[in-house]
XYZ file of C-alpha atoms in Angstrom:
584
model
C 0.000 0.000 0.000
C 1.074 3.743 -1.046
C 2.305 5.729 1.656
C -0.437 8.818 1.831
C 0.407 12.623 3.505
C -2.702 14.026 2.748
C -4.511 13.745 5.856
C -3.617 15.599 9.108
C -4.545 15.004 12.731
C -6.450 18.104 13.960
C -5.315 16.729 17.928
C -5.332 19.866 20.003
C -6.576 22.601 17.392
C -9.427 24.310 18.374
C -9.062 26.975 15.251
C -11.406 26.407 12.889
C -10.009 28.385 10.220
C -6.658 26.657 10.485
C -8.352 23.039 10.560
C -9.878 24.075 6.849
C -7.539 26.126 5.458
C -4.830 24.048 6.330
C -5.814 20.551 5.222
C -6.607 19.158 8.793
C -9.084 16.315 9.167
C -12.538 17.807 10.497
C -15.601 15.462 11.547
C -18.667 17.280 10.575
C -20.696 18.825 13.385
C -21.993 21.814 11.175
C -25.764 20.315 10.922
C -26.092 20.935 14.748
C -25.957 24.204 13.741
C -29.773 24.245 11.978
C -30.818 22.194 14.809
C -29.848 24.773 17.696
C -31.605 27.659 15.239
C -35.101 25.777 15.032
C -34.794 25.842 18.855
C -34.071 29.111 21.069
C -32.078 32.286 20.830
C -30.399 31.913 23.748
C -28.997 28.440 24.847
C -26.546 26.998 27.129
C -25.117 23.812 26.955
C -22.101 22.185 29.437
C -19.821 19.368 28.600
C -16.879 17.955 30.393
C -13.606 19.344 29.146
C -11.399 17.745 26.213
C -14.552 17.119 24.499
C -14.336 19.714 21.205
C -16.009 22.829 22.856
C -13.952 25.590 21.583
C -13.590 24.225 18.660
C -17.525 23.939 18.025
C -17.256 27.657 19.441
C -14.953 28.623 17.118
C -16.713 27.163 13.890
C -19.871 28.753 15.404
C -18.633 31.833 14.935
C -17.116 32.150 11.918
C -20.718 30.936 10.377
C -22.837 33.357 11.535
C -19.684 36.550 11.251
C -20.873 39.043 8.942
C -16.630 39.102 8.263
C -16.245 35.754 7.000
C -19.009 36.094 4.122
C -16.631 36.001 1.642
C -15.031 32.979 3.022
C -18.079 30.515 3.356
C -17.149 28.126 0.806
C -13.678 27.904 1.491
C -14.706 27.279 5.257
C -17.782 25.235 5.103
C -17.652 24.017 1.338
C -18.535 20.641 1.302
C -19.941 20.611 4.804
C -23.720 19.670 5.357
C -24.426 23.584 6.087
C -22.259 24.642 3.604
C -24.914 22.249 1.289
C -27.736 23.492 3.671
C -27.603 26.738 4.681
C -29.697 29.003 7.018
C -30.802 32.411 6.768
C -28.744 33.990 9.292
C -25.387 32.591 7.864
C -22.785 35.351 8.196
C -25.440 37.824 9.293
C -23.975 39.100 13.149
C -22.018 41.009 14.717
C -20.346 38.437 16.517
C -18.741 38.694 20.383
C -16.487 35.884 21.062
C -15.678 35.517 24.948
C -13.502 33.106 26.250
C -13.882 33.490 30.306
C -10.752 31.337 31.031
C -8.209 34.297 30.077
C -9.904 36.969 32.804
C -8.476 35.393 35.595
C -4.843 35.919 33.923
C -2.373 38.640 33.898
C -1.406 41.352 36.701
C -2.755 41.399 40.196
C -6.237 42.937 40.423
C -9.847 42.747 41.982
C -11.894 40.411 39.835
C -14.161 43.110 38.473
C -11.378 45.120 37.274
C -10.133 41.698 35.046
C -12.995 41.078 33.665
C -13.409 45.008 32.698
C -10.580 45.016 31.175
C -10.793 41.822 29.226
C -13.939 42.737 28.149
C -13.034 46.299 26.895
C -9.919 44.517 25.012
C -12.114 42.552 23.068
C -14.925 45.006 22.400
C -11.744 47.179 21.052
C -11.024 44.267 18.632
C -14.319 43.809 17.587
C -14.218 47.606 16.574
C -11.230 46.761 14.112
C -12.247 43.916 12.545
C -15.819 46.140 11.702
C -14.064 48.995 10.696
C -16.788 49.163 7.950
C -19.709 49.440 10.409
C -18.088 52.107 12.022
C -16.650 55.692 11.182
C -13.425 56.391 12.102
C -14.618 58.948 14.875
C -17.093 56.816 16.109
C -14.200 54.186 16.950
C -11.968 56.775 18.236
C -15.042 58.313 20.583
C -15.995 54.183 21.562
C -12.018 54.034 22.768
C -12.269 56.446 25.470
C -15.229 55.567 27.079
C -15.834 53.192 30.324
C -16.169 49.443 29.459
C -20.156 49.327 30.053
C -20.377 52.475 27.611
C -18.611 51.515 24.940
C -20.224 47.826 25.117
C -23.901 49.822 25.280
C -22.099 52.060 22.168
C -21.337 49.270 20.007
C -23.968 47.268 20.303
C -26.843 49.568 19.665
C -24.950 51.599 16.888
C -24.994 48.402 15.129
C -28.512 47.496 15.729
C -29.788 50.496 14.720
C -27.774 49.629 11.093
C -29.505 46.862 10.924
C -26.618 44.429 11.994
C -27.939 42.161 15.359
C -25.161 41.014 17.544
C -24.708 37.618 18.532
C -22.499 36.726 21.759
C -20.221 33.246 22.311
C -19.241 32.489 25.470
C -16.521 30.092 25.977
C -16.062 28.588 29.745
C -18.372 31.097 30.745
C -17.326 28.882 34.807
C -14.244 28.951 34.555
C -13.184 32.118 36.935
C -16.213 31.528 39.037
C -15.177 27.754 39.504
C -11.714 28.815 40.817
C -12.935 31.687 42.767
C -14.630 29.038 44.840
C -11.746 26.817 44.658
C -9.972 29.451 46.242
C -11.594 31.665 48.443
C -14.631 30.119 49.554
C -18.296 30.829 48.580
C -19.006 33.865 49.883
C -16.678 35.782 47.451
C -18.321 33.496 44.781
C -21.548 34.807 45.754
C -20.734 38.562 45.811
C -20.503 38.450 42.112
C -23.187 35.957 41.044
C -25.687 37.632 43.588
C -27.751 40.464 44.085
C -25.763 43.986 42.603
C -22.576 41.439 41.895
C -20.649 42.296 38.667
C -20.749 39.098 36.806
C -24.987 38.968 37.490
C -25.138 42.643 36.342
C -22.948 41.966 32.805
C -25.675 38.398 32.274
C -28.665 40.708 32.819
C -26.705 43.256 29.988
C -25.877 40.636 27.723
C -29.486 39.273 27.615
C -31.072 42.630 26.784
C -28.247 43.203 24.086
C -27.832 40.167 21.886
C -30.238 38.792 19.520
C -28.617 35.288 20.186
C -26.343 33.775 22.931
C -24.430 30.474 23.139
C -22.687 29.689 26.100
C -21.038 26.850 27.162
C -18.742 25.560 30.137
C -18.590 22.515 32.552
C -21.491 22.627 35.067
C -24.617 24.622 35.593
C -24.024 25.585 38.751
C -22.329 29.296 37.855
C -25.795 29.914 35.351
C -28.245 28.908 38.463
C -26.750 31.210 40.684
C -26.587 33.780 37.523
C -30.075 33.893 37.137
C -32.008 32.736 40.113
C -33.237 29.801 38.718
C -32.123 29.387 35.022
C -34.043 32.006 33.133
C -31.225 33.396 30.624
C -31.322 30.487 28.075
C -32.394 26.919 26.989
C -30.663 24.185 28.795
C -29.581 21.659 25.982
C -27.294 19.692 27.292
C -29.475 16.503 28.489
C -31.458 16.626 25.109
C -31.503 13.723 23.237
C -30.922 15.651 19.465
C -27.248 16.967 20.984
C -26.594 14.087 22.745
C -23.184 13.624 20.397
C -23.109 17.308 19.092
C -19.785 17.181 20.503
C -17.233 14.152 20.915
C -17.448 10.736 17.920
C -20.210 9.084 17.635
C -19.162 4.795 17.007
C -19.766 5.399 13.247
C -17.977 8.795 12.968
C -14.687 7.017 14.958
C -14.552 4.234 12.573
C -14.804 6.283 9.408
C -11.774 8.558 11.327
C -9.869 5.050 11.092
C -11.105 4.211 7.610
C -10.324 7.321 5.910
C -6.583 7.793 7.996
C -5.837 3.977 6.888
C -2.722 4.029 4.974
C -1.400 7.759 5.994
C 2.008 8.108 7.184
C 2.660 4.914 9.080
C -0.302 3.610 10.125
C -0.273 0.731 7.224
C -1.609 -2.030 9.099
C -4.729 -3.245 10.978
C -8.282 -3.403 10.567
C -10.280 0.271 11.170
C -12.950 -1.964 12.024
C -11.157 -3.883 14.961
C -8.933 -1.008 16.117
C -12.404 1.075 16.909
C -13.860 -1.805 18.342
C -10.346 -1.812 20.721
C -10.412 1.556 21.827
C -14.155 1.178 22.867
C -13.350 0.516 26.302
C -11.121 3.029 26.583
C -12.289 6.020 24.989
C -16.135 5.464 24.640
C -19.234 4.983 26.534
C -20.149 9.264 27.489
C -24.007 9.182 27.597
C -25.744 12.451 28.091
C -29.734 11.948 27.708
C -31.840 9.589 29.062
C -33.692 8.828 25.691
C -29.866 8.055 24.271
C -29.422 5.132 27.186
C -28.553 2.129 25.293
C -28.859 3.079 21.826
C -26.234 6.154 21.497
C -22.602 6.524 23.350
C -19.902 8.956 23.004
C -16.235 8.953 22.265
C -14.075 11.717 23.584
C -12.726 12.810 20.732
C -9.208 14.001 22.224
C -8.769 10.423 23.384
C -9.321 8.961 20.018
C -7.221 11.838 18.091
C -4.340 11.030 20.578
C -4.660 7.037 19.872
C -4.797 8.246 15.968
C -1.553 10.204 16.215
C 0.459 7.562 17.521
C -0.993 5.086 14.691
C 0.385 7.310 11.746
C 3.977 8.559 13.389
C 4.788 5.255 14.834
C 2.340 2.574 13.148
C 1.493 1.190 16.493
C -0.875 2.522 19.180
C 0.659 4.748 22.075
C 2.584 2.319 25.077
C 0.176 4.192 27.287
C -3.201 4.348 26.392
C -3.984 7.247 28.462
C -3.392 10.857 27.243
C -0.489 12.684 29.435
C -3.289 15.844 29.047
C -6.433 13.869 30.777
C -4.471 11.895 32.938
C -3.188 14.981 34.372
C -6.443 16.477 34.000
C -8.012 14.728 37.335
C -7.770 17.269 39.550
C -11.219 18.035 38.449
C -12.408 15.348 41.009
C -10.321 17.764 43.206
C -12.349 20.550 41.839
C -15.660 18.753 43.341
C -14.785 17.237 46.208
C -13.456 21.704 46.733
C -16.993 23.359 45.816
C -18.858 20.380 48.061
C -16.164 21.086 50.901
C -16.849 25.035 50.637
C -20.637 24.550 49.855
C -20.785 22.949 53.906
C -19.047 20.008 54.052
C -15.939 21.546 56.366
C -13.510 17.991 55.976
C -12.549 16.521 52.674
C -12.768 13.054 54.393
C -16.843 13.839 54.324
C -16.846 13.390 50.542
C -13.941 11.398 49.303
C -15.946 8.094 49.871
C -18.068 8.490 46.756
C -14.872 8.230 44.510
C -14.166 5.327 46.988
C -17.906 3.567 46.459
C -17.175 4.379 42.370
C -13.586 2.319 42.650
C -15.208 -0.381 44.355
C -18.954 -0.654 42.712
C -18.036 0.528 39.487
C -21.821 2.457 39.229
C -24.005 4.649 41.270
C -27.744 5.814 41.163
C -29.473 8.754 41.580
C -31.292 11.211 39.912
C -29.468 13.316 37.501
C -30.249 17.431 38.438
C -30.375 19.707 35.773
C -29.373 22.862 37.555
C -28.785 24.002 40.964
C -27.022 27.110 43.192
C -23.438 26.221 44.463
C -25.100 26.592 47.668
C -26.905 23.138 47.035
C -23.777 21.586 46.415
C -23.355 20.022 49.613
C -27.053 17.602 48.797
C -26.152 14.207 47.395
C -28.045 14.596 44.297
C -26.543 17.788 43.343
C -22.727 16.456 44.114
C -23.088 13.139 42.277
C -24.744 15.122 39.324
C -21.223 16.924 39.436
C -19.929 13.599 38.723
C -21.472 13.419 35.548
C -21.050 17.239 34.578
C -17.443 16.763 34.633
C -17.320 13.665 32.589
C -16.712 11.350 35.496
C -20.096 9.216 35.330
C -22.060 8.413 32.272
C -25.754 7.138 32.393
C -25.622 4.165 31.583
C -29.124 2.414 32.543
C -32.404 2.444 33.964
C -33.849 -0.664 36.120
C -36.017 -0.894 39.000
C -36.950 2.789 38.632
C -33.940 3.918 39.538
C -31.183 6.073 36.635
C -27.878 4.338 37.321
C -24.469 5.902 36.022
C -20.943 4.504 35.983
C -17.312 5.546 34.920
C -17.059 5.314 31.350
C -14.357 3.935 30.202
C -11.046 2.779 31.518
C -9.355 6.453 31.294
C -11.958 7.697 33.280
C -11.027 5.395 35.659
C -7.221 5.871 35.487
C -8.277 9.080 36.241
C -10.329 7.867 39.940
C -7.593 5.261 40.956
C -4.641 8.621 40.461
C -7.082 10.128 42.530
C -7.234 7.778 45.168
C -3.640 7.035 45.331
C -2.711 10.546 46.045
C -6.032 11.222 48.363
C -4.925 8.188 50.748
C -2.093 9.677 52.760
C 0.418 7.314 53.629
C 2.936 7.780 57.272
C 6.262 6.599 54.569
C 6.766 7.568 51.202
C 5.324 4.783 48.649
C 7.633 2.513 47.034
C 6.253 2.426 43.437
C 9.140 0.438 41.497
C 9.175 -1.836 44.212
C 5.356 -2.064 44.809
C 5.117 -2.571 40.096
C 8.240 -5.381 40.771
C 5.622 -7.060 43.359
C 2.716 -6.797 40.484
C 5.127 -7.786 37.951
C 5.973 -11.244 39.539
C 2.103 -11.583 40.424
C 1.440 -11.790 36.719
C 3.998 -13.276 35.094
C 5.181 -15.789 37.604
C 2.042 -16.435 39.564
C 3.860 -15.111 43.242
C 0.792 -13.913 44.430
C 1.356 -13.601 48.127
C 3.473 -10.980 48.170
C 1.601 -8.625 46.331
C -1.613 -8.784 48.260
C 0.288 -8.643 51.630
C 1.935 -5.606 50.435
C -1.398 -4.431 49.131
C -2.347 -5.280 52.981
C 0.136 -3.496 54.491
C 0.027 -0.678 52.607
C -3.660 0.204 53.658
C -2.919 -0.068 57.483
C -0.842 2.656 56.717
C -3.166 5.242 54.983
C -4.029 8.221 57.048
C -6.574 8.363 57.975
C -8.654 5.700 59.164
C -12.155 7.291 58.681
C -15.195 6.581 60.954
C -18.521 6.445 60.492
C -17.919 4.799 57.152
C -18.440 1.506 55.610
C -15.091 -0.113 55.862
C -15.530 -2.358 53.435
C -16.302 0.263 50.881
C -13.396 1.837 52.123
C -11.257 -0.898 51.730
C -12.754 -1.982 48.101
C -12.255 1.155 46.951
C -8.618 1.019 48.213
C -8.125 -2.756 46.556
C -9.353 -1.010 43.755
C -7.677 1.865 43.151
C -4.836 -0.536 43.719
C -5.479 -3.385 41.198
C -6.610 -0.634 38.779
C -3.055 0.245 38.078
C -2.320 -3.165 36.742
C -1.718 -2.262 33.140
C -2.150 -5.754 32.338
C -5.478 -6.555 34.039
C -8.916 -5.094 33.054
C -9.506 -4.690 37.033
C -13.377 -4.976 37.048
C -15.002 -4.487 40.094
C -18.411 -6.450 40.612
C -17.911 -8.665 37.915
C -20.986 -10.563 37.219
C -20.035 -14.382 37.294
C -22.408 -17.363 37.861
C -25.566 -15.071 38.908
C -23.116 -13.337 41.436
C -21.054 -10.433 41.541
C -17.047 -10.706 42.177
C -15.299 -8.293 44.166
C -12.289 -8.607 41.627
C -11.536 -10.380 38.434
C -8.150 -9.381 37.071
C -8.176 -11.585 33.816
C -5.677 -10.359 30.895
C -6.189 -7.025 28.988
C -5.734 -9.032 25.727
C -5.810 -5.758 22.989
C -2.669 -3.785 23.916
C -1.234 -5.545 26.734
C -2.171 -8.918 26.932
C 0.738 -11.080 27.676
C -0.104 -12.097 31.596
C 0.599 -15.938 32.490
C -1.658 -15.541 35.443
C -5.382 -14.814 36.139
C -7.590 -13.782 39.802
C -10.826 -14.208 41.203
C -10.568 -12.151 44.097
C -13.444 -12.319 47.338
C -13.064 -9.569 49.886
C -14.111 -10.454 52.672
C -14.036 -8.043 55.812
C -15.314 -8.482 59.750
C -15.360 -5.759 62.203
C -12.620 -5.511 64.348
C -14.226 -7.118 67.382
C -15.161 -10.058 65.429
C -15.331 -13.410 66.835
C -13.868 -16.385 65.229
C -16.969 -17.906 64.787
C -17.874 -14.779 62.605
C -14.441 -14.940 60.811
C -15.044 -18.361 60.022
C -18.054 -18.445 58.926
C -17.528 -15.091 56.494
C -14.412 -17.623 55.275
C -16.491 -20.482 54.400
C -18.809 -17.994 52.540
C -15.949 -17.073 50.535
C -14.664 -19.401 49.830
C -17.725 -21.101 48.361
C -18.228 -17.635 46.180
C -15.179 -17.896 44.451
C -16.110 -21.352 43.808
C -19.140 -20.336 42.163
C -17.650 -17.781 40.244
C -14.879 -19.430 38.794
C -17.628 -22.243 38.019
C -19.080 -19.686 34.828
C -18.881 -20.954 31.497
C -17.146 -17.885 30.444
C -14.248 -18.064 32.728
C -12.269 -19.915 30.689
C -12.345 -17.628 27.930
C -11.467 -14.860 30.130
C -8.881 -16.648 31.196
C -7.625 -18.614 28.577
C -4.130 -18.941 28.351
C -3.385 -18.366 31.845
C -3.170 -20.203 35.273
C -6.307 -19.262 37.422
C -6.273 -18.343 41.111
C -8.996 -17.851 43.661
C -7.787 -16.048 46.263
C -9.477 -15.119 49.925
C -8.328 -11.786 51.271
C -9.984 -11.319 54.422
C -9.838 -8.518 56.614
C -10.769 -8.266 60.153
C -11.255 -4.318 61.097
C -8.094 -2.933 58.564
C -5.764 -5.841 59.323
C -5.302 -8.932 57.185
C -6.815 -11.528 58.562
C -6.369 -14.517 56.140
C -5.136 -14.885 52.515
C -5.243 -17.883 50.888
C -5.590 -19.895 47.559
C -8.560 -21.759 47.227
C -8.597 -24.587 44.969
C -11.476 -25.018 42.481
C -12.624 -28.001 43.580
C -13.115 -29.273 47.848
């Protein structure tokens, strides 16, 4: 097969301009466009981050730009609007705002920031209308306050006959860390009553004949307008359910069409999409979509992509440097919860800890709420899902159940675990991944688990007033999670029962183990008698029997040497570890 070049990766470029003047690869999500324009004027619409946002933003824009007339074809030629398009193509005055730069430069109140970010762009926007605008009119704009020359500018050009139409980008992003860092009540003086960020929303609602806003939680727009009156709330409807991210069929034609560029030679599209499923797929953001329509996040699968056509083999780590760093965000939660009431991080932590260990959650999803509310368990789990963290995934029993989404999601909650449990000595990590090595190659089990043991007696701290066997599942988990070559389920369905842990072989990228585990937790308070201990042994024991005794197991495991292993725990102390055989 010919070598191609003619195809470029568009990973990290969020320019629209560039991506189709430039050659770069673009997966068309211009038909949303329409859709949002049969809908409202003003909507609002939240995804988690890495997901294509300012990039959507950006194409937005340049559509509707009364600017970029003369450039329609070359930027949307052969595009389904470009083939379809609307009345109010290139017809605004458009206002692009990106929120994440006001909290940058010099030392300064808030207000004063966001002033002055705003009156740098309003000054742009003057330039690149020069022909809107007299020369003096510009000049007289200049000197005037921020709200004056906004009020200016916006009016001159209604009154031509020119609407404006405003884009906000991470329109939480200031507010979020404002929070993060001083607490709610200085979050409140500017979402509340006379605050300056309320005052601008009330301005830019009178102003604009259309806003789109977008950012990672609803919880900055609730507080913005007592109760979510400044726009449509899109983001749980089932027609944008994959406005942004790959849907299954737009990942595989990704692979299809990059199939013989640079060195990615080799390989089936249809089986390499299939592979990356786990990893990559499996967002889910309306209920009507349950089941019938998931997500890929698209920086995920433009990162796997990359590595295919420079190397001709996937990346050695699965897991993008940029969202495995990226999970502070579970920081950023557990943060608004802990300012929102909750006074000790130890309050919330054990939801990440019940996620490790059960693998799915259910509750009822919230659409909006103050960062007041925070602190309710409905509104912090919904957080969860906001920031990408839980997908729904199913309804049963009249209850709407969500789950981490993939296995870089859940990268993400083991990192977070690792570095939330506080240990008295320093971790030994090349000695603790010599300990897993040995586990799975050379089936030396033992030491692994009692280090695995030992290690948790040693977290700080011990929590009360919590299930300790969550707590230690979640630990196990987080644990047995960084086992690069084990897909560490938790509550593995087996023989009509669920297994605390199955670590059989991650057979697509790293799937070379010797060894496989059926692992039953088993854990006794620390006052237990030996009668109890005994008897939650026996009970074990004849789990892991019944587990290993599904007809699938041997696939699963095929290839390897099976173990069952006990790992009892009386209070936070190994109790017993063992090998059970399969048979008494």
């Amino acid at each position: 097969m010919a070598m191609r070049t003619d195809l470029k990766i568009p990973y990290g470029v969020s320019d629209f301009k560039t991506i189709r003047t430039e050659g770069l690869y673009y997966v068309d999500k211009t038909e949303y466009l329409a859709k949002m324009e049969e809908r409202d004027r003003f909507v609002f619409f939240v995804r988690p981050r890495r997901f294509g946002k300012s990039l959507f933003l950006d194409m937005l824009r340049l559509y509707y730009d009364r600017n970029e007339r003369e450039n329609f074809e070359k930027l949307f030629g052969g595009l389904w609007i470009g083939a379809h398009p609307t009345p109010n193509r290139n017809r605004y005055l458009m206002l692009k705002l990106d929120f994440s730069e006001v909290g940058k430069g010099a030392e300064a109140p808030l207000d004063q920031k966001f002033d002055l970010y705003l009156s740098t762009v309003l000054d742009l926007l003057l330039a690149a209308n020069a022909d809107l605008f007299s020369t003096e009119f510009v000049a007289d704009c200049k000197k005037q306050p921020v709200g004056a020359k906004f009020d200016l500018i916006v009016k001159s050009a209604k009154a031509k006959g020119v609407p404006a139409y405003l884009v906000i980008d991470e329109y939480d992003n200031f507010t979020n860390e404002l929070i993060r860092s001083t607490g709610n009540e200085p979050y409140k003086s500017i979402t509340h009553g006379t605050g300056f960020y309320r005052r601008w929303f009330k301005v830019f609602k009178s102003s604009f004949d259309r806003i789109f806003m977008t950012g990672v939680s609803p919880v900055t727009m609730d507080d913005l307008t007592s109760g979510f009156n400044i726009a449509a709330n899109i983001s749980q409807d089932a027609a944008f359910n994959s406005m942004l991210g790959f849907s299954e069929a737009e990942t595989l034609q990704i692979y299809r069409d990059f199939k013989g560029v640079g060195e990615f030679q080799e390989g089936d599209p249809e089986a390499i999409a299939r592979g990356i499923k786990p990893w990559y797929d499996g967002y889910c953001f309306a209920k009507a979509k349950v089941g019938k329509e998931s997500v890929f996040n698209s920086d995920m699968v433009l990162y796997h992509l990359k590595s295919l056509v420079a190397e001709g083999v996937p990346p050695e780590n699965m897991v993008d440097v940029n969202i495995s760093t990226d999970y502070d965000k579970l920081e950023t939660i557990v943060d608004l919860q802990r300012q929102a009431g909750a006074q000790n991080a130890e309050d919330v932590s054990p939801l990440t800890e019940e996620l490790a260990a059960k693998g799915e959650i259910a509750f009822d999803l919230v659409p909006s709420f103050p960062a007041d509310a925070i602190i309710k368990p409905e509104n912090f789990r919904s957080l969860f899902h906001y920031y990408g963290i839980l997908s729904m995934s199913e309804r049963k029993k009249g209850m709407s159940y969500f789950r981490v989404p993939n296995h870089c999601v859940r990268q993400q909650i083991f990192n977070y675990l690792r570095d939330s449990y506080r240990r008295v000595r320093m971790p030994d990590w090349i000695g603790w991944s010599n300990l897993a090595s040995a586990m799975a190659y050379d089936g030396a089990w033992e030491p692994f688990f009692r280090r695995l043991a030992e290690d948790l007696a040693t977290t700080m701290p011990i929590r009360g007033g919590i299930d300790r066997e969550i707590r230690i599942q979640g630990y196990m988990q987080a644990e047995f999670g960084h086992l690069k070559f084990y897909r560490a389920k938790p509550e593995m369905e087996l023989a009509q029962g669920f297994c605390d842990f199955c670590l059989f072989p991650e057979r697509v990228y790293y799937g070379d183990a010797k060894h496989s585990y059926i692992v039953e937790l088993k854990h006794s308070a620390a006052d237990a008698s030996d009668a109890e201990l005994a008897a939650k042994a026996e009970e074990g024991i004849a789990k892991l029997r019944q587990y290993a005794s599904d007809p699938f197991v041997p696939d699963l495991a095929k290839g390897t040497t099976l173990h069952l292993i006990l790992f009892q725990f009386k209070g936070f102390d190994l109790y017993r570890l063992e090998e059970i055989p399969l048979h008494k």
